[in-house]
CSV table of C-alpha atoms in Angstrom, one decimal:
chain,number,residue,atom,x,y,z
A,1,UNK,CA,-114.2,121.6,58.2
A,2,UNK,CA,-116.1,124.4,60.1
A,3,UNK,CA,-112.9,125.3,61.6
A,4,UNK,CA,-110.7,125.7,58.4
A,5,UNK,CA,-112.6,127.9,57.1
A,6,UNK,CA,-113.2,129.7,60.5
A,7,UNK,CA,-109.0,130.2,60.5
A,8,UNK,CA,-109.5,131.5,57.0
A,9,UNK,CA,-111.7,134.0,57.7
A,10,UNK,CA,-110.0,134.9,60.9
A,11,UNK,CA,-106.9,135.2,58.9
A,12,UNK,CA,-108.6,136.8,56.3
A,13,UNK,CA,-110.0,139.8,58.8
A,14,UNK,CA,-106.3,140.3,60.6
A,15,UNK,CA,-104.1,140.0,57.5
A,16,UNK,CA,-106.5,142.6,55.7
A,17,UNK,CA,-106.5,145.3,58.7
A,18,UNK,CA,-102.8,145.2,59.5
A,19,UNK,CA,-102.5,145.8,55.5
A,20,UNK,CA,-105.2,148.9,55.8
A,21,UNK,CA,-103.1,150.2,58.6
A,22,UNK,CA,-100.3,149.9,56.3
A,23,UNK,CA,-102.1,151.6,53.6
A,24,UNK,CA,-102.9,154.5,56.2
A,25,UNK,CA,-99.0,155.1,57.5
A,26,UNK,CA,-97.8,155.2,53.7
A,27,UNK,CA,-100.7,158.0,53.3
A,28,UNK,CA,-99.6,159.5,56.1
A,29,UNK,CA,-96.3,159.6,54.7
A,30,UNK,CA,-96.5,160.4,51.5
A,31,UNK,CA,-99.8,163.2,51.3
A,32,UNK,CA,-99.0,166.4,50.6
A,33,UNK,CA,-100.5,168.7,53.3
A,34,UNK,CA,-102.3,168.0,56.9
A,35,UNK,CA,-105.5,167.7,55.7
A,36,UNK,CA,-105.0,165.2,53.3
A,37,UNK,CA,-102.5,163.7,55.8
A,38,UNK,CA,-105.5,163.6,58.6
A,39,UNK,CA,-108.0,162.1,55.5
A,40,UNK,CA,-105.4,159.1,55.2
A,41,UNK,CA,-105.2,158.5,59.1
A,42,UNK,CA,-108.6,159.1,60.4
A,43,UNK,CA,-110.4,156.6,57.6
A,44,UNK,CA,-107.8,153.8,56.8
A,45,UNK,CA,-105.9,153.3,60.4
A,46,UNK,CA,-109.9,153.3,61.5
A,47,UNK,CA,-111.1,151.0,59.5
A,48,UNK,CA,-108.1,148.7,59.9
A,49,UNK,CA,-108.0,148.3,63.3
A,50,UNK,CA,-111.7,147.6,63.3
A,51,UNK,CA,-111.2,144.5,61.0
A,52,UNK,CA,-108.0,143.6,63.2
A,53,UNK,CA,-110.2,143.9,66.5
A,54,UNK,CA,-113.4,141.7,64.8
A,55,UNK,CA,-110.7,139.2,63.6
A,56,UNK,CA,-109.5,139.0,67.3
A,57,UNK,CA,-113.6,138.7,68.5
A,58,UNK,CA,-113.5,135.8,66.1
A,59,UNK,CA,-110.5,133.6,66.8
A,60,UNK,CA,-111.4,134.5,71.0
A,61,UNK,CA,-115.3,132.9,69.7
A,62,UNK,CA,-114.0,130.2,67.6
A,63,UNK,CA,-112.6,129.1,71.5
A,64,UNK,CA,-116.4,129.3,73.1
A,65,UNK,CA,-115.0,132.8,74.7
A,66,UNK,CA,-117.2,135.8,74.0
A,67,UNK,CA,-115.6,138.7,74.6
A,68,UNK,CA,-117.9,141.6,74.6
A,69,UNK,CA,-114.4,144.4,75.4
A,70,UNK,CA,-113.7,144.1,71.7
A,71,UNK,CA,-117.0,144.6,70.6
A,72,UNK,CA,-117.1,148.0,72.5
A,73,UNK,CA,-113.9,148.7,71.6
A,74,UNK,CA,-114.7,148.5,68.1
A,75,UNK,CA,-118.0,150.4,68.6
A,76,UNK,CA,-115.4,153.1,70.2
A,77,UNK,CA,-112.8,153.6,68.3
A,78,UNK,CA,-115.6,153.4,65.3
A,79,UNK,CA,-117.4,156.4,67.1
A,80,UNK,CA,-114.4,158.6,68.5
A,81,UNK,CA,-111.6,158.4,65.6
A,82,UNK,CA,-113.5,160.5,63.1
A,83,UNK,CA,-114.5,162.9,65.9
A,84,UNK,CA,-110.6,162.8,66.6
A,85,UNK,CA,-109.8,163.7,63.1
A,86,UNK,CA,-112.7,166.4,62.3
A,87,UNK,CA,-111.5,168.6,65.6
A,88,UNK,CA,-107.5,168.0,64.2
A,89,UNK,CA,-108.8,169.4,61.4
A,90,UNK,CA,-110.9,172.3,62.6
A,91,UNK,CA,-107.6,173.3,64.7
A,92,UNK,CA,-105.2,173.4,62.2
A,93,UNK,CA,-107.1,175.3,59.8
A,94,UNK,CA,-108.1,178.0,62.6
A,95,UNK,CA,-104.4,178.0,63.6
A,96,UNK,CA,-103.5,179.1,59.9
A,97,UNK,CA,-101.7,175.7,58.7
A,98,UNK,CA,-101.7,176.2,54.8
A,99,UNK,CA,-103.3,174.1,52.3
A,100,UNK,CA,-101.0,172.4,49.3
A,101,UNK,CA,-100.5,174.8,46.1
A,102,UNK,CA,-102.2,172.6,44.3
A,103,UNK,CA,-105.4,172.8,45.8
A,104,UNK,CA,-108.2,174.7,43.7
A,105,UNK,CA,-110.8,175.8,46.2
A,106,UNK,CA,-110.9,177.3,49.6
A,107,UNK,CA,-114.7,178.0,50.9
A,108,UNK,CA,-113.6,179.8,54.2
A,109,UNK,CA,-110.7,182.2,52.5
A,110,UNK,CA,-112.8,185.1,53.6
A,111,UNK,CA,-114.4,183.9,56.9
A,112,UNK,CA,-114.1,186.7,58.8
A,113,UNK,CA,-115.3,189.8,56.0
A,114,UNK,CA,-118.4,187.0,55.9
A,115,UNK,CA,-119.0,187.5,59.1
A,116,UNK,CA,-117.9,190.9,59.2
A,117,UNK,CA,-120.8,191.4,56.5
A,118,UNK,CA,-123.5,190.4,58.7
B,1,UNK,CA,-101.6,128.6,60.9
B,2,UNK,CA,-103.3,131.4,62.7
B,3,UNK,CA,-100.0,131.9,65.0
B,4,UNK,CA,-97.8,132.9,61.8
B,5,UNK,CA,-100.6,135.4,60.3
B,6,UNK,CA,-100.6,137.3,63.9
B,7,UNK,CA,-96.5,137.4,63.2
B,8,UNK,CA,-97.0,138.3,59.6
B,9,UNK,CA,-99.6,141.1,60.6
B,10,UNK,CA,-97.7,142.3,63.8
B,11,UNK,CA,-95.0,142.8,61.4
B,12,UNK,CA,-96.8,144.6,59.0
B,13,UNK,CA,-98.1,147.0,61.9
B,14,UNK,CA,-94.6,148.0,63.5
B,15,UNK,CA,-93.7,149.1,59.8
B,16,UNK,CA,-96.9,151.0,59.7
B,17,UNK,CA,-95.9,152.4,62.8
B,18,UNK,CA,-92.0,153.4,62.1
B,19,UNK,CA,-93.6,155.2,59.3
B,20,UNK,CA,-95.8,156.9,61.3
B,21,UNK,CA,-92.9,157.8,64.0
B,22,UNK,CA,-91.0,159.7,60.9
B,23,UNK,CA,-93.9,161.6,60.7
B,24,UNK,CA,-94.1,162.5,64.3
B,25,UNK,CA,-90.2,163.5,63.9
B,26,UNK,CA,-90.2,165.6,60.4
B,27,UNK,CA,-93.5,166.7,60.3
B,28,UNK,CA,-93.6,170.5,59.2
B,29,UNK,CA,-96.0,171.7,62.2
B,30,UNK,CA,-97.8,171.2,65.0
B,31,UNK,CA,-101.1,169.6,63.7
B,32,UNK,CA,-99.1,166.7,61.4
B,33,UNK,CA,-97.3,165.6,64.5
B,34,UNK,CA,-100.7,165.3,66.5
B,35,UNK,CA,-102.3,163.4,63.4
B,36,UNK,CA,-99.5,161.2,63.4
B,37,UNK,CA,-99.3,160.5,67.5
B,38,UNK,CA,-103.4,159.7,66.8
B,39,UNK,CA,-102.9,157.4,64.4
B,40,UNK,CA,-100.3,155.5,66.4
B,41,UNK,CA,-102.7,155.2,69.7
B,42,UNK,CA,-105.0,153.9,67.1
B,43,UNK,CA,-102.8,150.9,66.0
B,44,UNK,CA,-101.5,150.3,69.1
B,45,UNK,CA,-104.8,149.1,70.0
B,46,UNK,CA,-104.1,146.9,67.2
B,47,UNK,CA,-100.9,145.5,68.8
B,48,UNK,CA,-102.2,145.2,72.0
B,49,UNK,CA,-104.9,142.4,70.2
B,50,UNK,CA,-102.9,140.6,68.2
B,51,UNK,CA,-100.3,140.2,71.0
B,52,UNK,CA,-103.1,138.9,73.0
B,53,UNK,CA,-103.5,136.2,70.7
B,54,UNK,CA,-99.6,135.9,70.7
B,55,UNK,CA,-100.4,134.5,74.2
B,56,UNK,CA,-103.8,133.2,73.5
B,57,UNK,CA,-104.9,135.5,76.6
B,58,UNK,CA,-108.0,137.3,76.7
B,59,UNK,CA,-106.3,139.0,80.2
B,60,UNK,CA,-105.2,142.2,78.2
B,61,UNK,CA,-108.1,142.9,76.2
B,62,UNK,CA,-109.4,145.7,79.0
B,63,UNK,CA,-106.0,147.7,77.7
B,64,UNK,CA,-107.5,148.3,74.3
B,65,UNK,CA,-110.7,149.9,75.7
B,66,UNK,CA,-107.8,152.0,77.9
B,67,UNK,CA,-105.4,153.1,75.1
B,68,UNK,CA,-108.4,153.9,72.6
B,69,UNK,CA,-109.8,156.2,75.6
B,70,UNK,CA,-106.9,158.0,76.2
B,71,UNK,CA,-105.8,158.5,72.7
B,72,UNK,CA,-109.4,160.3,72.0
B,73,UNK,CA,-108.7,162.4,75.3
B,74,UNK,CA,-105.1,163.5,74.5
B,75,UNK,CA,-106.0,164.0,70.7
B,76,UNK,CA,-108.8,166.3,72.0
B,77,UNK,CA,-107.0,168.2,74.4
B,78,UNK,CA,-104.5,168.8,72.0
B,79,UNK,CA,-106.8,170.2,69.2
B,80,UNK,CA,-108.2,172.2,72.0
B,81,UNK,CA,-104.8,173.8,72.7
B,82,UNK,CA,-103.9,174.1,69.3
B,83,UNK,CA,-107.3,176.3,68.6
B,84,UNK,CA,-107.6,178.0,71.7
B,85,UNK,CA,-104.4,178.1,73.2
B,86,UNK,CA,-106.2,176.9,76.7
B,87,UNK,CA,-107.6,173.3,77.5
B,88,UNK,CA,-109.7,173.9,80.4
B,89,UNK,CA,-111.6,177.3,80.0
B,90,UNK,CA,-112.1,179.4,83.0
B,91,UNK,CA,-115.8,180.5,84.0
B,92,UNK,CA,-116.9,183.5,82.2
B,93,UNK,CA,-118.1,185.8,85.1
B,94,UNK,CA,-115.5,185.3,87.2
């Protein structure tokens, strides 16, 4: 009994991150500019492949093996992918990549007359 | 049960990451391309641990720790190129 509902939840965690990951490509695919491109990737595929890696933890467990390498890789990717994704960011808006027409505000148009200002 | 989910789900994954390949390929410039390559390190980790359940191995499960590493130290370097144009700086009074 135990076990059923183990498998369920095992299959509940793996089935749901392979669909976030899925969620995250289609994002990638379909968002207009880099950023929201980098937003899609650097939350979604994260999250995903966190569930997908704790689902793995759990059917490895539910055979009396604890395996702490998925634990610290969830603790990594969890730690590194958003710093991954802020430094993507920070480069392609220093490298001039343009944001989509439709977007209404820019807070660092005029970075360097700011600073100029000083 | 659990055998035909990991299918199901590695299915699901190498669609994620074909889309994520056109991206790499169309992509209008540089920085797409490098989000895209990030996001695939990212679920290949994901690959790597349901194939390990495929085989009902825990042998493979140092790779994931591997790939996530170097996919952080390649996405770095690159951002570090793209803003820079150097990865490694050299020393300031030389």
């Amino acid at each position: 009994m135990l076990n059923i509902g183990l498998d369920i939840l095992i299959a509940l965690f793996i089935l749901g991150g392979a669909l976030l990951a899925l969620v995250a490509a289609y994002g990638v695919l379909r968002l207009p500019d880099v950023y929201t491109r980098n937003h899609a990737a650097s939350k979604s595929a994260t999250l995903g492949i966190m569930l997908l890696l704790f689902g793995t933890f759990l059917y490895f467990l539910e055979d009396g093996h604890f395996n702490s390498r998925l634990l610290l890789g969830i603790a990594f990717i969890f730690i590194t992918s958003p710093v991954a994704g802020h430094l993507l960011s920070r480069a392609a808006y220093n490298s001039g990549v343009k944001l989509w027409e439709g977007s209404v505000q820019d807070d660092l148009e005029n970075k360097e007359k700011l600073e100029q200002g000083k | 049960m659990i055998n035909s989910i990991v299918i199901v789900a590695l299915g699901i994954i190498s669609i994620s990451m074909l889309l994520l390949i056109y991206r790499v390929v169309k992509g209008p410039s540089v920085p797409d391309r490098v989000v895209a390559l990030d996001a695939l390190g990212i679920n290949l980790v994901g690959v790597v641990a349901l194939i390990s359940i495929v085989f009902n191995s825990f042998a493979f499960l140092e790779v994931i720790l591997l790939i996530g590493i170097l996919a952080f130290i390649g996405t770095i370097a690159f951002a570090k190129f793209l803003e820079k144009g150097v990865i490694i700086e050299r020393d300031r009074d030389a």
